[in-house]
Amino acid sequence: MELFPQVPVADWQDTKETLHRFAQVVGKIRLAAGVRRNHWWNAPFHLTGRGLTTRPMGQADGNPIFTIDFDFVGHRLEVARGDGRMISFPLYGHSVASFYRETMRALDDLGIDVHIDIPRPFDLPDAGRPFAEDTEHAAYEPAAVTRYWRVLSQVNLLLEEFAAGFSGKISPVHHFWHTFDIACTRFSDRQVEPSPDADPVTREAYSREVISSGFWFGDDAFPEPAFYSYTAPEPAGLANEPLLPPAARWTERGGSHLAVLRHADAHTDTDPHAAVLAFYESAYRAGARLAGWDIARLACPGGVTDPLFRVGGARGGLPPA
């Protein structure tokens, strides 16, 4: 498999916009039916061997246990109950409106009662239009979605590898349906008082110091896929810190700075895997050092905290196979 196949935004713009809204429909179901977690960790999707999953929901709210999965190999949406009953339908051939209707119908047919408080897109140009009325977004090119899925799968494992080096509070690697990116966030234990005019989503997400690392597929403000990292609150002088590899740079976005490594630059590097890990590590160290984190204490080389195994014991901290 080619590492990081290229995914220019222009090559799948229409499909991407449709799939993003499909994801928001399912994401809002997850938000309504899942158990609340700190920093909204309950809301994002997780990866599977074939696509994305909401993870199990229900029971606590009186519903049967159920999951909703995107299958990007067979290109179907699967709504499944814990007792084995399942309804699925193709992802292609649908507008957002018909996808929304089919998804809600599948839930109803399976005896699952979910109410979406705000059944329209979040933070998208058509945020005022209900899902049920969106017949504009109806593109779905399976080959483009498969390519997106291949990149997502590779980045997921890279982020898992990077996450292994940190022993403090850290989020899962998860896919955010509202911004259509994949990320993993490291936290300090210092509390942050967000701006009084911050919305509830932002206040909960950034109630602690964070350094987040991720990948997004491009948007109107930055119209190309890229690996990224940011520190919040942003410490003074962050944008002056060096980054690796040399192609990485700081860019201003929303009044703060993102460390960015363009997907195209990683793709052409002699060792893309090492280049991306070096990028994440350099951006993390820049933010952590300036914010006063105890980098050495929080380090977890090779995913091992036990000093006996770290010094040269069994492989990976486990007994020999």
Short mmCIF file of C-alpha atoms in Angstrom, two decimals:
data_model
loop_
_atom_site.label_atom_id
_atom_site.label_comp_id
_atom_site.label_asym_id
_atom_site.label_seq_id
_atom_site.Cartn_x
_atom_site.Cartn_y
_atom_site.Cartn_z
CA MET A 1 0.00 0.00 0.00
CA GLU A 2 1.31 3.42 -0.95
CA LEU A 3 1.96 5.49 2.18
CA PHE A 4 -0.30 8.54 2.31
CA PRO A 5 -1.96 8.38 -1.13
CA GLN A 6 -2.59 11.91 -2.35
CA VAL A 7 -6.04 13.35 -1.62
CA PRO A 8 -6.27 16.80 -3.26
CA VAL A 9 -9.42 18.54 -2.09
CA ALA A 10 -10.41 19.49 -5.63
CA ASP A 11 -10.49 15.82 -6.68
CA TRP A 12 -13.31 14.94 -4.29
CA GLN A 13 -14.78 18.24 -3.12
CA ASP A 14 -18.41 17.34 -3.82
CA THR A 15 -18.12 13.86 -2.30
CA LYS A 16 -16.29 15.26 0.72
CA GLU A 17 -19.01 17.85 1.35
CA THR A 18 -21.72 15.19 1.15
CA LEU A 19 -19.87 12.68 3.32
CA HIS A 20 -19.14 15.37 5.91
CA ARG A 21 -22.87 16.01 6.29
CA PHE A 22 -23.64 12.29 6.42
CA ALA A 23 -21.14 12.11 9.28
CA GLN A 24 -22.82 15.00 11.07
CA VAL A 25 -26.20 13.27 10.89
CA VAL A 26 -24.77 10.16 12.56
CA GLY A 27 -22.62 12.23 14.90
CA LYS A 28 -25.62 14.07 16.25
CA ILE A 29 -27.30 10.74 16.90
CA ARG A 30 -24.19 9.69 18.83
CA LEU A 31 -24.28 12.96 20.77
CA ALA A 32 -27.94 12.41 21.67
CA ALA A 33 -27.67 8.73 22.62
CA GLY A 34 -24.21 8.42 24.17
CA VAL A 35 -23.13 8.95 27.79
CA ARG A 36 -21.52 12.36 28.37
CA ARG A 37 -17.72 12.32 28.82
CA ASN A 38 -15.26 15.05 29.74
CA HIS A 39 -14.06 17.24 26.85
CA TRP A 40 -16.79 15.71 24.63
CA TRP A 41 -14.91 12.43 24.27
CA ASN A 42 -18.30 10.75 23.97
CA ALA A 43 -19.08 12.47 20.66
CA PRO A 44 -16.39 11.53 18.07
CA PHE A 45 -16.20 8.40 15.97
CA HIS A 46 -13.58 5.67 16.28
CA LEU A 47 -12.03 3.68 13.46
CA THR A 48 -12.81 0.05 12.61
CA GLY A 49 -11.29 -2.32 10.09
CA ARG A 50 -13.80 -1.14 7.48
CA GLY A 51 -14.71 2.43 8.37
CA LEU A 52 -16.00 4.42 11.33
CA THR A 53 -18.15 3.51 14.29
CA THR A 54 -20.18 5.41 16.86
CA ARG A 55 -19.34 2.68 19.41
CA PRO A 56 -22.21 1.13 21.40
CA MET A 57 -24.95 3.46 22.62
CA GLY A 58 -28.26 3.09 24.42
CA GLN A 59 -29.29 1.22 27.59
CA ALA A 60 -28.65 4.18 29.92
CA ASP A 61 -31.37 6.17 28.08
CA GLY A 62 -33.85 3.29 27.84
CA ASN A 63 -32.95 2.36 24.26
CA PRO A 64 -31.61 -1.05 23.29
CA ILE A 65 -27.84 -1.19 22.83
CA PHE A 66 -27.03 -0.17 19.27
CA THR A 67 -24.24 1.05 17.01
CA ILE A 68 -24.06 2.89 13.71
CA ASP A 69 -21.13 2.09 11.44
CA PHE A 70 -19.89 3.57 8.18
CA ASP A 71 -18.55 0.74 6.02
CA PHE A 72 -16.18 2.39 3.52
CA VAL A 73 -15.26 -0.96 1.97
CA GLY A 74 -18.79 -2.01 1.07
CA HIS A 75 -19.98 1.63 1.10
CA ARG A 76 -22.97 1.08 3.34
CA LEU A 77 -24.35 2.49 6.57
CA GLU A 78 -25.11 -0.21 9.14
CA VAL A 79 -27.44 0.34 12.10
CA ALA A 80 -27.21 -2.66 14.42
CA ARG A 81 -28.83 -3.65 17.72
CA GLY A 82 -27.02 -5.60 20.37
CA ASP A 83 -29.40 -8.53 19.85
CA GLY A 84 -28.16 -9.04 16.29
CA ARG A 85 -30.87 -7.22 14.35
CA MET A 86 -29.42 -4.91 11.70
CA ILE A 87 -30.55 -2.62 8.90
CA SER A 88 -28.13 -1.32 6.29
CA PHE A 89 -28.35 0.70 3.10
CA PRO A 90 -25.90 2.02 0.46
CA LEU A 91 -24.10 5.29 1.09
CA TYR A 92 -24.12 6.14 -2.60
CA GLY A 93 -27.22 7.36 -4.39
CA HIS A 94 -28.35 9.57 -1.53
CA SER A 95 -28.68 13.27 -0.92
CA VAL A 96 -28.24 14.45 2.65
CA ALA A 97 -32.03 14.65 2.90
CA SER A 98 -32.61 11.04 1.81
CA PHE A 99 -29.69 9.78 3.91
CA TYR A 100 -31.20 11.49 6.95
CA ARG A 101 -34.61 9.96 6.27
CA GLU A 102 -33.19 6.46 5.75
CA THR A 103 -31.08 6.66 8.90
CA MET A 104 -33.96 7.82 11.08
CA ARG A 105 -36.25 5.21 9.50
CA ALA A 106 -33.72 2.46 10.28
CA LEU A 107 -33.62 3.56 13.92
CA ASP A 108 -37.39 3.58 14.11
CA ASP A 109 -37.71 0.15 12.47
CA LEU A 110 -35.26 -1.23 15.05
CA GLY A 111 -37.23 0.22 17.95
CA ILE A 112 -34.62 2.88 18.76
CA ASP A 113 -35.93 6.27 19.85
CA VAL A 114 -33.43 9.11 19.30
CA HIS A 115 -34.26 12.80 19.14
CA ILE A 116 -31.76 15.18 17.55
CA ASP A 117 -32.20 18.59 19.16
CA ILE A 118 -30.73 20.55 16.24
CA PRO A 119 -31.14 18.44 13.05
CA ARG A 120 -29.00 20.62 10.81
CA PRO A 121 -25.25 21.00 10.14
CA PHE A 122 -22.88 22.40 12.74
CA ASP A 123 -20.41 25.12 11.73
CA LEU A 124 -20.86 24.63 7.99
CA PRO A 125 -21.95 27.24 5.41
CA ASP A 126 -25.47 25.76 5.29
CA ALA A 127 -25.84 25.47 9.06
CA GLY A 128 -29.32 27.03 8.86
CA ARG A 129 -30.71 24.36 6.52
CA PRO A 130 -32.23 21.21 8.08
CA PHE A 131 -30.75 17.89 7.01
CA ALA A 132 -34.19 16.87 5.82
CA GLU A 133 -34.19 19.70 3.25
CA ASP A 134 -30.68 19.30 1.83
CA THR A 135 -31.03 17.84 -1.65
CA GLU A 136 -28.03 19.86 -2.90
CA HIS A 137 -25.31 17.61 -1.45
CA ALA A 138 -25.76 14.26 -3.17
CA ALA A 139 -22.33 13.26 -4.54
CA TYR A 140 -20.70 10.00 -3.46
CA GLU A 141 -17.77 8.61 -5.44
CA PRO A 142 -16.79 5.26 -3.88
CA ALA A 143 -13.18 5.37 -5.14
CA ALA A 144 -12.65 8.78 -3.54
CA VAL A 145 -14.12 7.60 -0.24
CA THR A 146 -11.90 4.51 -0.29
CA ARG A 147 -8.86 6.72 -0.80
CA TYR A 148 -9.97 8.94 2.09
CA TRP A 149 -10.38 5.82 4.22
CA ARG A 150 -6.88 4.55 3.38
CA VAL A 151 -5.31 7.84 4.47
CA LEU A 152 -7.46 7.98 7.60
CA SER A 153 -6.40 4.45 8.57
CA GLN A 154 -2.71 5.24 8.18
CA VAL A 155 -2.92 8.50 10.10
CA ASN A 156 -4.88 6.76 12.84
CA LEU A 157 -2.00 4.35 13.47
CA LEU A 158 0.57 7.15 13.33
CA LEU A 159 -1.37 9.05 15.98
CA GLU A 160 -1.64 5.89 18.08
CA GLU A 161 2.14 5.52 17.86
CA PHE A 162 2.68 9.16 18.81
CA ALA A 163 0.16 8.88 21.67
CA ALA A 164 2.12 5.96 23.14
CA GLY A 165 4.93 8.30 24.15
CA PHE A 166 2.83 10.24 26.70
CA SER A 167 1.83 8.98 30.15
CA GLY A 168 -0.42 11.85 31.21
CA LYS A 169 -4.09 12.45 30.49
CA ILE A 170 -4.65 11.92 26.80
CA SER A 171 -7.71 11.53 24.61
CA PRO A 172 -8.34 8.52 22.39
CA VAL A 173 -7.43 8.91 18.75
CA HIS A 174 -10.81 9.86 17.36
CA HIS A 175 -12.51 11.27 14.28
CA PHE A 176 -14.41 14.52 14.78
CA TRP A 177 -17.52 14.60 12.65
CA HIS A 178 -18.11 18.32 13.13
CA THR A 179 -14.74 19.37 11.68
CA PHE A 180 -14.04 16.19 9.70
CA ASP A 181 -10.56 15.64 11.11
CA ILE A 182 -8.80 12.99 13.18
CA ALA A 183 -6.89 13.98 16.31
CA CYS A 184 -5.39 13.02 19.64
CA THR A 185 -5.04 15.55 22.46
CA ARG A 186 -2.63 15.66 25.41
CA PHE A 187 -3.67 17.49 28.58
CA SER A 188 -1.92 19.11 31.49
CA ASP A 189 -3.64 19.19 34.89
CA ARG A 190 -3.82 22.99 34.92
CA GLN A 191 -7.32 24.36 34.65
CA VAL A 192 -8.09 27.12 32.15
CA GLU A 193 -10.86 29.68 32.47
CA PRO A 194 -12.18 30.15 28.93
CA SER A 195 -13.36 33.50 27.68
CA PRO A 196 -16.76 34.44 29.18
CA ASP A 197 -18.25 34.66 25.70
CA ALA A 198 -17.06 31.19 24.68
CA ASP A 199 -19.80 28.75 23.69
CA PRO A 200 -20.45 25.64 25.84
CA VAL A 201 -18.73 23.33 23.35
CA THR A 202 -15.52 25.37 23.46
CA ARG A 203 -15.62 25.81 27.24
CA GLU A 204 -15.75 22.06 27.85
CA ALA A 205 -13.21 21.22 25.17
CA TYR A 206 -10.62 23.67 26.48
CA SER A 207 -11.13 23.66 30.24
CA ARG A 208 -7.55 22.36 30.65
CA GLU A 209 -4.29 23.18 28.90
CA VAL A 210 -4.04 21.06 25.76
CA ILE A 211 -1.67 20.20 22.96
CA SER A 212 -3.57 18.60 20.11
CA SER A 213 -2.16 16.72 17.13
CA GLY A 214 -4.14 15.65 14.12
CA PHE A 215 -4.87 15.63 10.42
CA TRP A 216 -7.57 17.28 8.37
CA PHE A 217 -8.56 16.92 4.73
CA GLY A 218 -8.66 20.62 3.90
CA ASP A 219 -11.29 23.34 4.10
CA ASP A 220 -12.04 26.75 2.62
CA ALA A 221 -9.48 28.48 4.84
CA PHE A 222 -6.70 25.94 4.16
CA PRO A 223 -7.67 24.14 0.94
CA GLU A 224 -5.35 21.14 1.15
CA PRO A 225 -4.92 18.15 3.46
CA ALA A 226 -2.35 18.59 6.23
CA PHE A 227 -1.04 17.29 9.53
CA TYR A 228 -1.39 19.85 12.30
CA SER A 229 -0.70 20.63 15.94
CA TYR A 230 -1.70 23.46 18.26
CA THR A 231 -1.28 24.44 21.89
CA ALA A 232 -4.15 26.06 23.79
CA PRO A 233 -3.90 28.47 25.43
CA GLU A 234 -1.09 29.46 23.10
CA PRO A 235 2.08 30.44 24.98
CA ALA A 236 3.97 33.55 23.91
CA GLY A 237 6.58 32.93 21.24
CA LEU A 238 5.19 29.61 20.03
CA ALA A 239 5.29 30.57 16.34
CA ASN A 240 9.03 31.28 16.63
CA GLU A 241 9.86 27.71 17.68
CA PRO A 242 11.58 25.41 15.16
CA LEU A 243 9.67 22.52 13.61
CA LEU A 244 10.64 19.28 11.92
CA PRO A 245 10.86 18.35 9.11
CA PRO A 246 12.07 21.53 7.35
CA ALA A 247 8.91 21.67 5.21
CA ALA A 248 6.72 22.19 8.33
CA ARG A 249 5.71 25.73 9.25
CA TRP A 250 3.57 27.81 11.58
CA THR A 251 0.44 29.37 10.11
CA GLU A 252 -2.01 31.82 11.63
CA ARG A 253 -5.59 30.63 11.98
CA GLY A 254 -8.36 32.23 14.00
CA GLY A 255 -6.04 34.53 15.91
CA SER A 256 -3.67 31.74 17.01
CA HIS A 257 -1.06 29.54 15.34
CA LEU A 258 -1.09 26.04 13.93
CA ALA A 259 1.96 23.95 13.24
CA VAL A 260 1.31 22.53 9.77
CA LEU A 261 2.95 19.86 7.64
CA ARG A 262 1.28 19.66 4.26
CA HIS A 263 0.19 16.18 3.25
CA ALA A 264 1.92 16.71 -0.09
CA ASP A 265 5.24 17.40 1.67
CA ALA A 266 4.93 14.31 3.87
CA HIS A 267 3.95 12.24 0.82
CA THR A 268 7.17 13.15 -1.03
CA ASP A 269 9.51 12.81 1.96
CA THR A 270 12.03 9.96 1.75
CA ASP A 271 10.53 8.55 4.98
CA PRO A 272 6.95 9.86 5.37
CA HIS A 273 6.33 7.85 8.55
CA ALA A 274 9.35 9.31 10.35
CA ALA A 275 8.66 12.80 8.99
CA VAL A 276 5.15 12.93 10.45
CA LEU A 277 6.22 11.56 13.84
CA ALA A 278 9.07 14.09 13.96
CA PHE A 279 6.60 16.84 13.14
CA TYR A 280 4.20 15.89 15.92
CA GLU A 281 7.04 15.55 18.42
CA SER A 282 8.65 18.89 17.54
CA ALA A 283 5.33 20.74 17.77
CA TYR A 284 4.49 19.06 21.08
CA ARG A 285 7.86 19.90 22.60
CA ALA A 286 7.62 23.50 21.45
CA GLY A 287 4.22 23.98 23.09
CA ALA A 288 4.99 21.93 26.21
CA ARG A 289 8.29 23.67 26.91
CA LEU A 290 6.86 27.18 26.56
CA ALA A 291 3.77 26.25 28.61
CA GLY A 292 5.92 24.81 31.40
CA TRP A 293 4.91 21.15 31.16
CA ASP A 294 7.18 18.58 32.79
CA ILE A 295 8.17 16.87 29.55
CA ALA A 296 10.46 14.31 31.14
CA ARG A 297 7.94 13.23 33.80
CA LEU A 298 5.18 12.84 31.22
CA ALA A 299 7.32 10.86 28.78
CA CYS A 300 6.44 7.22 28.16
CA PRO A 301 9.10 5.79 25.80
CA GLY A 302 7.74 2.95 23.74
CA GLY A 303 4.47 3.07 25.62
CA VAL A 304 6.09 1.72 28.80
CA THR A 305 5.91 3.32 32.26
CA ASP A 306 7.42 0.47 34.30
CA PRO A 307 11.13 1.39 34.73
CA LEU A 308 12.12 -2.29 34.98
CA PHE A 309 10.86 -3.07 31.49
CA ARG A 310 11.81 0.30 30.09
CA VAL A 311 15.49 -0.25 30.91
CA GLY A 312 15.77 -3.43 28.89
CA GLY A 313 13.27 -5.97 30.02
CA ALA A 314 10.81 -7.89 27.92
CA ARG A 315 9.71 -6.65 24.54
CA GLY A 316 7.04 -3.99 24.82
CA GLY A 317 6.78 -4.46 28.60
CA LEU A 318 5.23 -7.94 28.14
CA PRO A 319 6.69 -11.35 28.94
CA PRO A 320 8.50 -12.97 25.98
CA ALA A 321 6.19 -14.74 23.56
#
